[in-house]
Amino acid sequence: MSSTAQEKLVHSFRDYVKKLMSYQQAISLLHWDMRTQAPRRGMGARAELISTLAAEKFALSTAAQFGEYLEELSEPSVFATLDPITQGTVTECKKEYERSRKLPPDKYKEFVLLTNQAETIWAEAREKNDFALFRPYLERIVKAKLEFINYWGYEGNKYNTLLDIYEPDLTVEQLDEMFAALRQKIVPLVSAIAASPHKPDTSCLTQSFGLAEQEAFSRYILERIGYDFEAGRLDKSVHPFAISIAPTDVRITTRYDQNHFNVALFGCIHEAGHAIYEQNISLDLLWTPLCDGASMGIHESQSRYWENMVGRSRRFWDHFYPDLVKAFPAQFSGVSIEQFYHAINEVTPSMIRVEADELTYNLHIMIRYEIEKGLINETIEVGELPRIWNAKMEEYLGIVPANDREGVLQDVHWSGGEFGYFPTYSLGNVYAAQFAHAMRKQIGNYDELIATGEFAPIRSWLKENIHQYGKMKKPNELLADVTGETMNANYLIDYLESKYKAIYQL
Ligand code: ZN
Ligand code: ZN
């Protein structure tokens, strides 16, 4: 290909991708509006609009024209001469293109229909506490996923193909090792905590907190940790989320509970962790699919880092507790910082994943991982799920759900066929601890920075080492570059053991 012909090709391809990403931005913005501001009666038309745009985007991303671009640009002699961003864009688009094209369109349509129905049925089954209602749908979803895996192909374990959708290159082998390490250390730690006579007094967190005051304090903390309000905004929604339109427009939401202090503030810090990541992706990546987090696990590492390792640390509150007392004098002036710190780090085995504390959360994920792996390898049948779920809850957390509503029916994910997603939550915790360890080594006065509320050097480190790259690096590449290691659960285990043994005086 002549160099002018190649230039033209690259230009057309990048324009095409920009159009695809424009659809994506519009869809994201409409979603945000739907979940925060849109009037109730506008929802029907809105859902239709989103589905029309999504169909258009899907058609563009699977069109023969797009396939031709990708084929020509992947030609080794051509690919080698492309700039790194175009190379990354080609690789990413090709992966998505092939994943979509390998599925027969009618199979895919059937699956979309099935999961739409399944979500409604799941909600009803949960409401009525009736797993039998959901069971046939889940059986069909698992069957469909197994068919998909056959079309996509797999290496090693079948479940690897599903993991790869959320966490590129992640394998069952790695996860088995990670969860084995967590199981060995966290399960006994949780039971030692349950047996400890020293229990945090959490009454300070369940007083009445004015919503306006909560919002003001949350905004203050968000500004201090460096969420950029010039490139974002904070709104209310039932389920908190962060959503990126572009790095210059990354929005977050939270939920306020008048009677529980933790909900809004720690929710805000969590979503801001996701948002700070997106706000610091290089603008060179805008209008490409690389303008995104490296993976779900890396994304979650950023939210968990800010929420737990910074926001629930003793040093953070050494600095901010006086501000908190000033913001809520009636609630906190008689409460020592020690009592507050212990209260926000209370560990209690509980039934519901989304309400779980930092420590037991990983055990909830482990249960889901083991079940998904079993379903996809056909060593577990859908009909056995309630029994297996309850047995694992008892084994790992020492409690048994009273019913399927607070057991196997609690999460929406499986009704959408999202197998392979759950493990990324625990991966996020593992990565976060690895990154924090690297920071402590590489930034001289790391602990002091947190204790003085000076987060700029930490943010610069994160931007330079992680954020700016967006999806240019794969998760294991990023980890190796930043920490010099592969995924290693021991940093998380060390962090959790030292933190919680101190709090529970073990
Ligand atoms: Zn205490
Ligand atoms: Zn998150």
XYZ file of C-alpha atoms and ligand atoms in Angstrom, residues 270-271 274 299-300 303-304 425, ligand 2:
9
model
C -16.059 4.925 45.819
C -17.633 6.423 42.701
C -13.820 5.365 39.367
C -11.353 0.079 37.460
C -12.558 -1.424 40.697
C -12.699 2.862 43.593
C -11.714 0.436 46.358
C -14.684 -7.102 42.333
Zn -17.185 0.141 41.794
